[in-house]
Each structure stands twice: as structure tokens, then as C-alpha cells.
GROMACS .gro file of N, CA and C in nm:
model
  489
    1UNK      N    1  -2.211   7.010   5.235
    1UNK     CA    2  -2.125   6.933   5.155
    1UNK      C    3  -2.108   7.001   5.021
    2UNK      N    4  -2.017   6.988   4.971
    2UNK     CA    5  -2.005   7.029   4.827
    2UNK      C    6  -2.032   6.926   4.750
    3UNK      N    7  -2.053   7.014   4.639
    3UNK     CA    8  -2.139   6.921   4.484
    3UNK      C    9  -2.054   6.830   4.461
    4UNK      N   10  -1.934   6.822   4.408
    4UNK     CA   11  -1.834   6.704   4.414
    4UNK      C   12  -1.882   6.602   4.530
    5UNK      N   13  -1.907   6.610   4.672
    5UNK     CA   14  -1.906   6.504   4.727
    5UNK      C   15  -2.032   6.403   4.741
    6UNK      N   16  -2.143   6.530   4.667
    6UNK     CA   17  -2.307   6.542   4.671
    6UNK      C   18  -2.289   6.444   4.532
    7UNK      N   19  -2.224   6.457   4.462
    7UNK     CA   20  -2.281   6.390   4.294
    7UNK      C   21  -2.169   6.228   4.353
    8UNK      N   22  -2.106   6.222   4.423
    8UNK     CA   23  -2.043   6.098   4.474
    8UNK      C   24  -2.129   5.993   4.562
    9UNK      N   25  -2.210   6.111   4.668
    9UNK     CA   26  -2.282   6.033   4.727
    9UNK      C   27  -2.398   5.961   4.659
   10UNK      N   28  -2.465   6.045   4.547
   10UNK     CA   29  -2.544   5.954   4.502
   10UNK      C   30  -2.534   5.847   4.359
   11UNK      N   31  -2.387   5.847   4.301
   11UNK     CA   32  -2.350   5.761   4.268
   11UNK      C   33  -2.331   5.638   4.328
   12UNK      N   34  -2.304   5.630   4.430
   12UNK     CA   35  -2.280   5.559   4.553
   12UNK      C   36  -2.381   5.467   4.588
   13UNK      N   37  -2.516   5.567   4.623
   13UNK     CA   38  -2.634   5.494   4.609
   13UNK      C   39  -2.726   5.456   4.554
   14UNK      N   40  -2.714   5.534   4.403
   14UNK     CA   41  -2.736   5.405   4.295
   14UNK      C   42  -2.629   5.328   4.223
   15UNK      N   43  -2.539   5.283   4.235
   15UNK     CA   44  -2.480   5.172   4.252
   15UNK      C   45  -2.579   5.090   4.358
   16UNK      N   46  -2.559   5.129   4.490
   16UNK     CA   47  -2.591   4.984   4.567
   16UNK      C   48  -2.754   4.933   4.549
   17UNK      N   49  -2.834   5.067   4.500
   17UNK     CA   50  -2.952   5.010   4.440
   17UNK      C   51  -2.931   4.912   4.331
   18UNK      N   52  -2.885   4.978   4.219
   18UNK     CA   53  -2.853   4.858   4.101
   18UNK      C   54  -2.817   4.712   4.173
   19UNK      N   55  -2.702   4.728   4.213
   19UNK     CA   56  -2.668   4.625   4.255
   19UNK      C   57  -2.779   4.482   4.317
   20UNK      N   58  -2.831   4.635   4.460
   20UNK     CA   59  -2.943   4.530   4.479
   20UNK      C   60  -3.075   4.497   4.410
   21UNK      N   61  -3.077   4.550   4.299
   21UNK     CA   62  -3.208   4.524   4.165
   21UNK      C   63  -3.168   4.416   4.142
   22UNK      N   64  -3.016   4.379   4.111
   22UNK     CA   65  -2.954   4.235   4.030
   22UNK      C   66  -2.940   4.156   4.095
   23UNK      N   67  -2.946   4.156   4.287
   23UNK     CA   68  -2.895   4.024   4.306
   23UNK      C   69  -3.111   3.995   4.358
   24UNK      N   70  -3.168   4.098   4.386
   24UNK     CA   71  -3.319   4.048   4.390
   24UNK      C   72  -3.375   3.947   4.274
   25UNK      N   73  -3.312   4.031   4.165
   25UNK     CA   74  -3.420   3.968   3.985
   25UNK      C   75  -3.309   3.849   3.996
   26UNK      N   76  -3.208   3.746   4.081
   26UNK     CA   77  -3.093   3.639   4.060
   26UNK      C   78  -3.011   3.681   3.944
   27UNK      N   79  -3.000   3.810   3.922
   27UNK     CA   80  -2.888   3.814   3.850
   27UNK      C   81  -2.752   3.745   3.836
   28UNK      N   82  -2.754   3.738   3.995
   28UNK     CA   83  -2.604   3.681   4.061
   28UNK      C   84  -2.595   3.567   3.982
   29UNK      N   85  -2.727   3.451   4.027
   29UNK     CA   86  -2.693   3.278   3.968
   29UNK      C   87  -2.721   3.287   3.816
   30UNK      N   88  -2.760   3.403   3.714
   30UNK     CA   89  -2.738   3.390   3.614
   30UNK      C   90  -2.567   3.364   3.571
   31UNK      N   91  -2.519   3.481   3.641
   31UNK     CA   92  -2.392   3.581   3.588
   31UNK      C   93  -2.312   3.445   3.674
   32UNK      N   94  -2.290   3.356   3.801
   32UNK     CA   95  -2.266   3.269   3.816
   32UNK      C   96  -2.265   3.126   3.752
   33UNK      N   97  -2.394   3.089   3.724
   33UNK     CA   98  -2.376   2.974   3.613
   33UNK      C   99  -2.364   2.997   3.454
   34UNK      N  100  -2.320   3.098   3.416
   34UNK     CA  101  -2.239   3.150   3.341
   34UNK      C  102  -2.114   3.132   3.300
   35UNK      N  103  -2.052   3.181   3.435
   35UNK     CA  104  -1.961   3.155   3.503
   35UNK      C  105  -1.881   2.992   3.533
   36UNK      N  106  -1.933   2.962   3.574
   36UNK     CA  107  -1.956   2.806   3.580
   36UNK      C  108  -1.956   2.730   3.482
   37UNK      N  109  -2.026   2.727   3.411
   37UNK     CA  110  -2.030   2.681   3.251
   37UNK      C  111  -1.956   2.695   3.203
   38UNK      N  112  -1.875   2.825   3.167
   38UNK     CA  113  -1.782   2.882   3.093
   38UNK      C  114  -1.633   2.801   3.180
   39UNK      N  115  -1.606   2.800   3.301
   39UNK     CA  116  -1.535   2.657   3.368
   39UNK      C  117  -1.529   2.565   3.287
   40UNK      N  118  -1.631   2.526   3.291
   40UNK     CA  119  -1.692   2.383   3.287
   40UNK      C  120  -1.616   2.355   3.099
   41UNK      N  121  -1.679   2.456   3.032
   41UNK     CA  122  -1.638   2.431   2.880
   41UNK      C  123  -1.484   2.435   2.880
   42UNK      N  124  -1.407   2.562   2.910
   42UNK     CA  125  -1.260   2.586   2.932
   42UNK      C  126  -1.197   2.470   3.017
   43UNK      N  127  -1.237   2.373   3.112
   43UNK     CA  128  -1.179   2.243   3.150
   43UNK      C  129  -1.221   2.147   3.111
   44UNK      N  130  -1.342   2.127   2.992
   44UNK     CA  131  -1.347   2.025   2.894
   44UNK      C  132  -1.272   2.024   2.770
   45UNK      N  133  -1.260   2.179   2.728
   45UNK     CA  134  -1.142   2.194   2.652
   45UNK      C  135  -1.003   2.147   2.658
   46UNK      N  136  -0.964   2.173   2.812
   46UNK     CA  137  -0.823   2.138   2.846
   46UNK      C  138  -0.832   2.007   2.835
   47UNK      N  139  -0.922   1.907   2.892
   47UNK     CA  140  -0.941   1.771   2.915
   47UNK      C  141  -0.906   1.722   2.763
   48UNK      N  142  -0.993   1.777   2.659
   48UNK     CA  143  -0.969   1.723   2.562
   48UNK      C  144  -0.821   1.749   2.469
   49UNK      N  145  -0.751   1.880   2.522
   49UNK     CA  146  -0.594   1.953   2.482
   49UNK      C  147  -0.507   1.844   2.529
   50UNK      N  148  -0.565   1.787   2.647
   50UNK     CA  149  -0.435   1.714   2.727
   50UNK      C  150  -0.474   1.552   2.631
   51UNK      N  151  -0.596   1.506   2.636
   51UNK     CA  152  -0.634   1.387   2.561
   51UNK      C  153  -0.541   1.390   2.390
   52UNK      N  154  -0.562   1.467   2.359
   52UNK     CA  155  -0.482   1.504   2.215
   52UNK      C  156  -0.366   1.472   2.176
   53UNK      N  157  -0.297   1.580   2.332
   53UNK     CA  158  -0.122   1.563   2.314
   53UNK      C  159  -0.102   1.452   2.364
   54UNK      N  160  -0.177   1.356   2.406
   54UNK     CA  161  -0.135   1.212   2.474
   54UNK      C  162  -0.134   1.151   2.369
   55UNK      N  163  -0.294   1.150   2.290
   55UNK     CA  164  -0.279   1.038   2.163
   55UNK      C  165  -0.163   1.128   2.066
   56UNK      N  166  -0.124   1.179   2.058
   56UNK     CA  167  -0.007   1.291   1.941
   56UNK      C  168   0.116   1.207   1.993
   57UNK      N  169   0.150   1.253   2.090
   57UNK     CA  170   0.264   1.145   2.183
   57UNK      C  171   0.282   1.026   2.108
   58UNK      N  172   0.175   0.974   2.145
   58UNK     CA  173   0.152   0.819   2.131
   58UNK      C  174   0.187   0.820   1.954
   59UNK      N  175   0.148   0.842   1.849
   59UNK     CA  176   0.108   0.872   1.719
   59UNK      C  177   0.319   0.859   1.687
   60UNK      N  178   0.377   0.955   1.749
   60UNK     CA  179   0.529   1.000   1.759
   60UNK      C  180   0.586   0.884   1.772
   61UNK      N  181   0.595   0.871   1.918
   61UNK     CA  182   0.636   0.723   1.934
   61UNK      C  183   0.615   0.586   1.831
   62UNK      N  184   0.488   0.587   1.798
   62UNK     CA  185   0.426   0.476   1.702
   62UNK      C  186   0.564   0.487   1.590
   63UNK      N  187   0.563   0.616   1.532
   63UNK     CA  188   0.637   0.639   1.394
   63UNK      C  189   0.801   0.659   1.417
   64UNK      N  190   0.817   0.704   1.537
   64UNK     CA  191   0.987   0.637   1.548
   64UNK      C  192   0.989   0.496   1.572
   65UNK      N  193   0.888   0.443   1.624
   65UNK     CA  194   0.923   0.294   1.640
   65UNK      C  195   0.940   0.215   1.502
   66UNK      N  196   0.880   0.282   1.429
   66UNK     CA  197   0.811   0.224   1.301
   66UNK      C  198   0.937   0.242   1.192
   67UNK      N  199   0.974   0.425   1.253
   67UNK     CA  200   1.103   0.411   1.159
   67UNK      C  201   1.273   0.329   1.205
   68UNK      N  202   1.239   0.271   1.316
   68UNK     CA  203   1.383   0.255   1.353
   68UNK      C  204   1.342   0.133   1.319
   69UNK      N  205   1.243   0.037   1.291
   69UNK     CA  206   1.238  -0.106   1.242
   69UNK      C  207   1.266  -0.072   1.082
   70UNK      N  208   1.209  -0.006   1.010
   70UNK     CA  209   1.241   0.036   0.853
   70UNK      C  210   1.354   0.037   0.862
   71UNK      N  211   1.431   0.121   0.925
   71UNK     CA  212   1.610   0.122   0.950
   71UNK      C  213   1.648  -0.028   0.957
   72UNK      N  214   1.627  -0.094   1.063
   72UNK     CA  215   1.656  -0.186   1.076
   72UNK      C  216   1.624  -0.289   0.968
   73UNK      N  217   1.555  -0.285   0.907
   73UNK     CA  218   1.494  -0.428   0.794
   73UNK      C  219   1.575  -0.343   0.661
   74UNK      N  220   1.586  -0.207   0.620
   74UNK     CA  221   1.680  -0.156   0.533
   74UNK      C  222   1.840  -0.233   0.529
   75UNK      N  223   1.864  -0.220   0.666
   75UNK     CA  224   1.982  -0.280   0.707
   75UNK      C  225   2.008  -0.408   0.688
   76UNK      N  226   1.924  -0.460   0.715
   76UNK     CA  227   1.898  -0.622   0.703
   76UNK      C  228   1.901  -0.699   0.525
   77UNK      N  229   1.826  -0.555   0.418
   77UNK     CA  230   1.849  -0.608   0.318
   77UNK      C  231   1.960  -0.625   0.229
   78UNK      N  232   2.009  -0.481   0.317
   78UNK     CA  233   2.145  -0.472   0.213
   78UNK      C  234   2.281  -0.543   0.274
   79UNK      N  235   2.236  -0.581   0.375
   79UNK     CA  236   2.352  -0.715   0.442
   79UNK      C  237   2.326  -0.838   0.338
   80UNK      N  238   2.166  -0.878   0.327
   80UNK     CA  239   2.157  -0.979   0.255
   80UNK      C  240   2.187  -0.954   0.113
   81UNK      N  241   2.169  -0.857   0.100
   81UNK     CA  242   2.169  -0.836  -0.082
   81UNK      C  243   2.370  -0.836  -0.112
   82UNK      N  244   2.430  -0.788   0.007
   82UNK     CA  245   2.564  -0.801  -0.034
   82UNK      C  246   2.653  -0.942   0.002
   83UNK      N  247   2.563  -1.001   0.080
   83UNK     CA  248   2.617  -1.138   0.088
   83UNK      C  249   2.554  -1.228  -0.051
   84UNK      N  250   2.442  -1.206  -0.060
   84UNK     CA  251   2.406  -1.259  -0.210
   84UNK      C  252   2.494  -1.224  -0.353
   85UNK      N  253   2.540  -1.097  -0.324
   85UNK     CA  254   2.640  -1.065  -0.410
   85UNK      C  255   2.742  -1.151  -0.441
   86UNK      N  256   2.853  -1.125  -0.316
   86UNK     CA  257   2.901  -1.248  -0.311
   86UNK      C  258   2.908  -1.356  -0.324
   87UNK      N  259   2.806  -1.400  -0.295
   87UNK     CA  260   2.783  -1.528  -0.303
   87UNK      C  261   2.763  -1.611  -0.472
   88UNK      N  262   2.732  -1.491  -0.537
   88UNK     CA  263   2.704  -1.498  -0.688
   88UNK      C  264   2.815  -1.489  -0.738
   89UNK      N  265   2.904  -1.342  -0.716
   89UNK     CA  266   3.033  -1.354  -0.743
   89UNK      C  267   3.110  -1.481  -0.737
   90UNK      N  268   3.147  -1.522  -0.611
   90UNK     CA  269   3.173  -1.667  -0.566
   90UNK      C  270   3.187  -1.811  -0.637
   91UNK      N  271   3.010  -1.809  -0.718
   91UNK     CA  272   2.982  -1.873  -0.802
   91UNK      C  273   3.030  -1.882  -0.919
   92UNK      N  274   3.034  -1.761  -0.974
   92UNK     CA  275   3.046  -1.740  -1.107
   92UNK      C  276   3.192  -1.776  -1.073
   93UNK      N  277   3.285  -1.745  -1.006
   93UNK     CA  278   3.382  -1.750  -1.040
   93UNK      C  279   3.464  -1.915  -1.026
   94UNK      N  280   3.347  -1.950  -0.928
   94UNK     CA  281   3.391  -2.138  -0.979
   94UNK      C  282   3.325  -2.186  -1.091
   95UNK      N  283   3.256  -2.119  -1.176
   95UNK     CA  284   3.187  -2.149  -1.286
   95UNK      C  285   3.223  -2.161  -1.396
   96UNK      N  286   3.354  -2.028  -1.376
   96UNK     CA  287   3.457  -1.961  -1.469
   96UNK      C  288   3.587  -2.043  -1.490
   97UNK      N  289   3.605  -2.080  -1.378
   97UNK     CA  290   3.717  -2.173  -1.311
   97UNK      C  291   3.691  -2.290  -1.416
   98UNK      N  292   3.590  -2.392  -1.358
   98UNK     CA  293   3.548  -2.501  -1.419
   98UNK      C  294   3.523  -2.470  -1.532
   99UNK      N  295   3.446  -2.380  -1.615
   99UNK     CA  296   3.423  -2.379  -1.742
   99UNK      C  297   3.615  -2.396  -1.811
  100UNK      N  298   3.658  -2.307  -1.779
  100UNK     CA  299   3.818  -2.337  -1.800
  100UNK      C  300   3.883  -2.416  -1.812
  101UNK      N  301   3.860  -2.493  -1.673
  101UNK     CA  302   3.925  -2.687  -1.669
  101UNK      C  303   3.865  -2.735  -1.784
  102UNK      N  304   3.776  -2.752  -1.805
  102UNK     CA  305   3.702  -2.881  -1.879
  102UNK      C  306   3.765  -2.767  -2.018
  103UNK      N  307   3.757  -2.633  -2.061
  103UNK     CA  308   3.820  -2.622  -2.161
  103UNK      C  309   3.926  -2.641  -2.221
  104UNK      N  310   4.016  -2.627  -2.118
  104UNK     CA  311   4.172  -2.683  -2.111
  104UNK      C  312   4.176  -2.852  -2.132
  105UNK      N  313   4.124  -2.880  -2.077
  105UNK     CA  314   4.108  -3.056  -2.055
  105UNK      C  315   4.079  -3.084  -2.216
  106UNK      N  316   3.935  -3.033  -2.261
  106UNK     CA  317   3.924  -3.043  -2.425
  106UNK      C  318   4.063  -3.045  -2.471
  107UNK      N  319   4.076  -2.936  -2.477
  107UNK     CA  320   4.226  -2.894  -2.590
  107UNK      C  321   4.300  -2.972  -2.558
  108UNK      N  322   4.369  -3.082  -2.419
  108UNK     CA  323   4.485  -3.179  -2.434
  108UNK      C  324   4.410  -3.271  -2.466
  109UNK      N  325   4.275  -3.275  -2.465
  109UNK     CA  326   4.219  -3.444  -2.538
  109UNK      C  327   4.214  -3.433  -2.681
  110UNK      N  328   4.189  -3.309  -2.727
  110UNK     CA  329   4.204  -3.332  -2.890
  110UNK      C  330   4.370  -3.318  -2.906
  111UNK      N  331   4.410  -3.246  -2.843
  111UNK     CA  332   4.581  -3.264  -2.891
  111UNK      C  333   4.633  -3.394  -2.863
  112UNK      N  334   4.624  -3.448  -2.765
  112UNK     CA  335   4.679  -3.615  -2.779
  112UNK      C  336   4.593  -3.711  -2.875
  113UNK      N  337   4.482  -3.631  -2.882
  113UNK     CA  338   4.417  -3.711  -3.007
  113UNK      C  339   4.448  -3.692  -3.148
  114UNK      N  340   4.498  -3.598  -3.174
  114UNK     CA  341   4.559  -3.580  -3.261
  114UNK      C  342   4.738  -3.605  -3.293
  115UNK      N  343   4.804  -3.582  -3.153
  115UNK     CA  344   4.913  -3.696  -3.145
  115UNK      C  345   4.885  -3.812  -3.207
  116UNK      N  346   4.801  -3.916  -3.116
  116UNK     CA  347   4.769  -4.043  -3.160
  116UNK      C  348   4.729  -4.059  -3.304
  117UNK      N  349   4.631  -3.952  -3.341
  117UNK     CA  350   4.604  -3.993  -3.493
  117UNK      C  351   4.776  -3.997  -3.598
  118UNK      N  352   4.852  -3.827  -3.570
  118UNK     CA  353   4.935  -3.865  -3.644
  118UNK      C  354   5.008  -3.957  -3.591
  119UNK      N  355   5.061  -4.018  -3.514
  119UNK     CA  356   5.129  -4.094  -3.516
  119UNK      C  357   5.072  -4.259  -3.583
  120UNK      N  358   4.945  -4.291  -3.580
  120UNK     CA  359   4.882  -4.395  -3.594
  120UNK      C  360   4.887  -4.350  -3.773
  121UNK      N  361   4.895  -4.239  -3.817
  121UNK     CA  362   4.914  -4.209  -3.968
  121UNK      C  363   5.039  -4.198  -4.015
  122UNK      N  364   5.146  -4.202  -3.920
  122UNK     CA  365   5.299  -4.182  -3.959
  122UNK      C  366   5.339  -4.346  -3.956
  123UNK      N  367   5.232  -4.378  -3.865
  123UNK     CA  368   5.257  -4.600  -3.863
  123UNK      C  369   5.216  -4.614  -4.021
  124UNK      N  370   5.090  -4.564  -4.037
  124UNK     CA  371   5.006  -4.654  -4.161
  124UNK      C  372   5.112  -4.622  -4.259
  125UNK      N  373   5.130  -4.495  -4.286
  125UNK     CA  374   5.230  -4.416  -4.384
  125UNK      C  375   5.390  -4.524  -4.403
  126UNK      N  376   5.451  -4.554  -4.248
  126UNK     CA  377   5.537  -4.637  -4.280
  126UNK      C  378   5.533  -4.758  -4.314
  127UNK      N  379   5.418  -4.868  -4.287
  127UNK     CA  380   5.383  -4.952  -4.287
  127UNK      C  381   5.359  -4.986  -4.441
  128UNK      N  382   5.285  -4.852  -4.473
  128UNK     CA  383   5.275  -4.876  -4.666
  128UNK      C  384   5.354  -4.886  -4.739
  129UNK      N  385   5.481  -4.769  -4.675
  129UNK     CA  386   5.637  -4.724  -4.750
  129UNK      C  387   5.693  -4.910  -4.729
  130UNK      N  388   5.682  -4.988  -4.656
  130UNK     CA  389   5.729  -5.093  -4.618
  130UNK      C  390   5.699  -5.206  -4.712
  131UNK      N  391   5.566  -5.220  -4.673
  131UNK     CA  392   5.477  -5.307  -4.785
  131UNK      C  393   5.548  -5.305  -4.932
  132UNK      N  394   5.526  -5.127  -5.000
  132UNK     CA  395   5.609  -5.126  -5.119
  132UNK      C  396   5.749  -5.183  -5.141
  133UNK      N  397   5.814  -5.151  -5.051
  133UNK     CA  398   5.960  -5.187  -5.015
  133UNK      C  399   5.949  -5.326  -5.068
  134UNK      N  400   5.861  -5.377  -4.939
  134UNK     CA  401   5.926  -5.549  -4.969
  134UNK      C  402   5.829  -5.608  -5.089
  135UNK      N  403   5.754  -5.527  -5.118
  135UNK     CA  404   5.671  -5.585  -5.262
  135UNK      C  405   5.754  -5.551  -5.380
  136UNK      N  406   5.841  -5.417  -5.353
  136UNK     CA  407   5.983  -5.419  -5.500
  136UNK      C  408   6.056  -5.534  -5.451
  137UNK      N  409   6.146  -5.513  -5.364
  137UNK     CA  410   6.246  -5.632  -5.326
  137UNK      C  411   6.198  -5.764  -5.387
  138UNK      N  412   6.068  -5.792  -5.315
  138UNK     CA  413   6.050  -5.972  -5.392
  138UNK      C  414   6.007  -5.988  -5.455
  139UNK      N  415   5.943  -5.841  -5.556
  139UNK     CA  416   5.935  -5.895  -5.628
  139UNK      C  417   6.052  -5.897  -5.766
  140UNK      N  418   6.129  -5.841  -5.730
  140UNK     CA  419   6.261  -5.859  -5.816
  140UNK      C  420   6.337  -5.967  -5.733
  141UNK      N  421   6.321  -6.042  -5.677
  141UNK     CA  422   6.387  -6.150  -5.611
  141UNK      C  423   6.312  -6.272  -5.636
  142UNK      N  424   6.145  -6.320  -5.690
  142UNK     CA  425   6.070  -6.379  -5.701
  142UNK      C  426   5.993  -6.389  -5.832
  143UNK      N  427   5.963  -6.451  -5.888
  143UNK     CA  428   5.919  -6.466  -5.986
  143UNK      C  429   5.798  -6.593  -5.985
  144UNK      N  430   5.711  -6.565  -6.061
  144UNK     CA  431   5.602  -6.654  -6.101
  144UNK      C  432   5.464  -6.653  -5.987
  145UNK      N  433   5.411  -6.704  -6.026
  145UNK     CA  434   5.286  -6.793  -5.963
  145UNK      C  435   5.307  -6.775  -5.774
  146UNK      N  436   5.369  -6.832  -5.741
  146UNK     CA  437   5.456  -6.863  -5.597
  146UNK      C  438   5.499  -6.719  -5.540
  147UNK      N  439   5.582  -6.670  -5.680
  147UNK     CA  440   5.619  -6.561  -5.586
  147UNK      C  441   5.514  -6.405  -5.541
  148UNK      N  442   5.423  -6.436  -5.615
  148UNK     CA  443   5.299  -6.380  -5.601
  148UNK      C  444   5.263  -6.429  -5.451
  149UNK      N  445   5.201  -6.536  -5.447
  149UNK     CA  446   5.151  -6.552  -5.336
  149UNK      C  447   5.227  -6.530  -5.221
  150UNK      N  448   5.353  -6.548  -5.186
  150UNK     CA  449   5.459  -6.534  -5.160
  150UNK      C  450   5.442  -6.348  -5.079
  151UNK      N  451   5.449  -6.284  -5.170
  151UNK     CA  452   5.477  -6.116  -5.174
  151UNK      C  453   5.364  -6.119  -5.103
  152UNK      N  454   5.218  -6.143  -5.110
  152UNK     CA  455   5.097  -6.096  -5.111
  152UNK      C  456   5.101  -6.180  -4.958
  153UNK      N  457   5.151  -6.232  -4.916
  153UNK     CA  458   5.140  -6.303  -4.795
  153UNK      C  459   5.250  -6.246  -4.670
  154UNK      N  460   5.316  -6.187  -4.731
  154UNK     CA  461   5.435  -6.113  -4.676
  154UNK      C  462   5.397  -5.938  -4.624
  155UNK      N  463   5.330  -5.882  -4.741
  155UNK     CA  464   5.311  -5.770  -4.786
  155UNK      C  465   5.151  -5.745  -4.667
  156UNK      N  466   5.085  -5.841  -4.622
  156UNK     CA  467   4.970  -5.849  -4.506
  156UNK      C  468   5.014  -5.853  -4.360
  157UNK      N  469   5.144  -5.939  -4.371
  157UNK     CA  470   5.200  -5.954  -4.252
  157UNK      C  471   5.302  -5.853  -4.160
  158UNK      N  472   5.358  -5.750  -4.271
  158UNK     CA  473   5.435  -5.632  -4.260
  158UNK      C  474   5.303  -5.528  -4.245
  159UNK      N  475   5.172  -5.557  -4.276
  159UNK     CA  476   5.065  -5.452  -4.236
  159UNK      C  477   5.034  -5.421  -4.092
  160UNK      N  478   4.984  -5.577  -4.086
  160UNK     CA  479   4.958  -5.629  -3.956
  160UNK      C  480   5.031  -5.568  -3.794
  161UNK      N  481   5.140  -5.630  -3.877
  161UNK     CA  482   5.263  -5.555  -3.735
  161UNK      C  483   5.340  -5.463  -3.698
  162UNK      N  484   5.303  -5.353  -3.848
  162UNK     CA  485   5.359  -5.225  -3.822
  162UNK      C  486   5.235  -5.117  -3.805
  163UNK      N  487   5.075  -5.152  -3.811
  163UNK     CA  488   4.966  -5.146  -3.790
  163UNK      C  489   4.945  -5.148  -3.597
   0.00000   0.00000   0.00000
């Protein structure tokens, strides 16, 4: 044989010595539950990768649910806040209204009240111009004692009824 096949052959057979040194000393069920273990950790890992993205999932869901009710109650306020608007608007403006009437209403109660006064002062005014009247007249038509009482009895009665 040649050296090439000579340095092969006994590579060959120590290999299968080694080999069989390691599976005599249980190398094998070391390098096996090793093996095994290292399973065992790498599919407790996954167990716990997959446990994760479930509660993560879950966590997602929670917070779109959470935000589409925020949406929704956002929505809800500014419906109410613009019907309250309105509704104030609304107010005020029958407030505005009425404050108006009753202002308007004032102003024709003092203006007919003040009609009435002058006119009740354009009575007294004539009523006096009258009085004088018939207190010159009789008393250039009357004379004495009599015609005193007379004027002064006349001059109450022209009050009275133009009053």
C-alpha cells in the first residue's frame, strides 16, 4: 500500500477507537442530554415567544378597543357641547327678545304716561285760564259781599269739571 493510503488507514482507526473511548466513558448520554436540554430550553423559549405575542395581541386589541370608545365619547362630547351651544344661543336670544319687549313696553308706558300727564296739565292749565276768566268776568259783573261768594263758588265748580 502506499503511505497516502497507510496514513488513511490509521486515521480511520483511531477515529473508531476515539469514538469507541466516548461512547464506553457515556459520552453519547452526556452529548445527548445536552442535547435534549438544549430542546427542552429552545421550546420553553418558543412556549414563552408564542405566550408573549398572545398577551401583546391581546394588550393591541385592549388599546384599539379603548381608542375607538375615546373616539366615540370625543364624539359624543362635542355633539353635546354643540347642542348646548345652541341651546344657549337659543336662550339668549329669547332673553334678548324679551329683554326688548318689556323695553319697548317701558317706553309706551312712560310715553302715554306722559301723554296723560300733559294732557291732565293742559286740563289743569285750562281749567286755571278759566277760573281767571270767570273770576275777571264776575267779578266786573258783581260786586260786594255776595258777589264774592258768588265768584268763589263758581270759580270751584269750573275746577271741578274741567279737572
Amino acid at each position: 500500500m502506499n503511505e497516502m493510503s497507510l496514513a488513511e488507514l490509521w486515521v480511520a482507526i483511531a477515529f473508531v477507537v476515539f469514538v469507541g473511548i466516548l461512547i464506553y466513558a457515556g459520552a453519547h448520554r452526556a452529548i445527548a442530554s445536552a442535547l435534549d436540554s438544549r430542546g427542552q430550553r429552545i421550546s420553553a423559549e418558543l412556549e414563552e415567544a408564542r405566550r408573549l405575542k398572545e398577551e401583546a395581541q391581546k394588550l393591541v386589541a385592549e388599546f384599539k378597543r379603548k381608542q375607538r370608545e375615546a373616539e366615540a365619547e370625543a364624539e359624543s362630547i362635542v355633539t353635546a357641547a354643540k347642542a348646548e351651544a345652541e341651546r344657549l344661543a337659543a336662550e339668549a336670544k329669547a332673553k334678548l327678545e324679551d329683554f326688548v319687549s318689556r323695553r319697548t313696553k317701558m317706553a309706551e308706558d312712560k310715553i302715554a304716561q306722559a301723554e296723560h300727564q300733559a294732557v291732565a296739565d293742559v286740563k289743569a292749565i285750562a281749567a286755571e285760564a278759566a277760573a281767571k276768566a270767570a273770576e275777571v268776568l264776575l267779578g266786573r259783573a258783581a260786586t260786594g259781599d255776595v258777589s264774592d261768594r258768588l265768584i268763589s263758588h263758581a270759580i270751584g265748580e269750573v275746577r271741578t269739571k274741567l279737572n
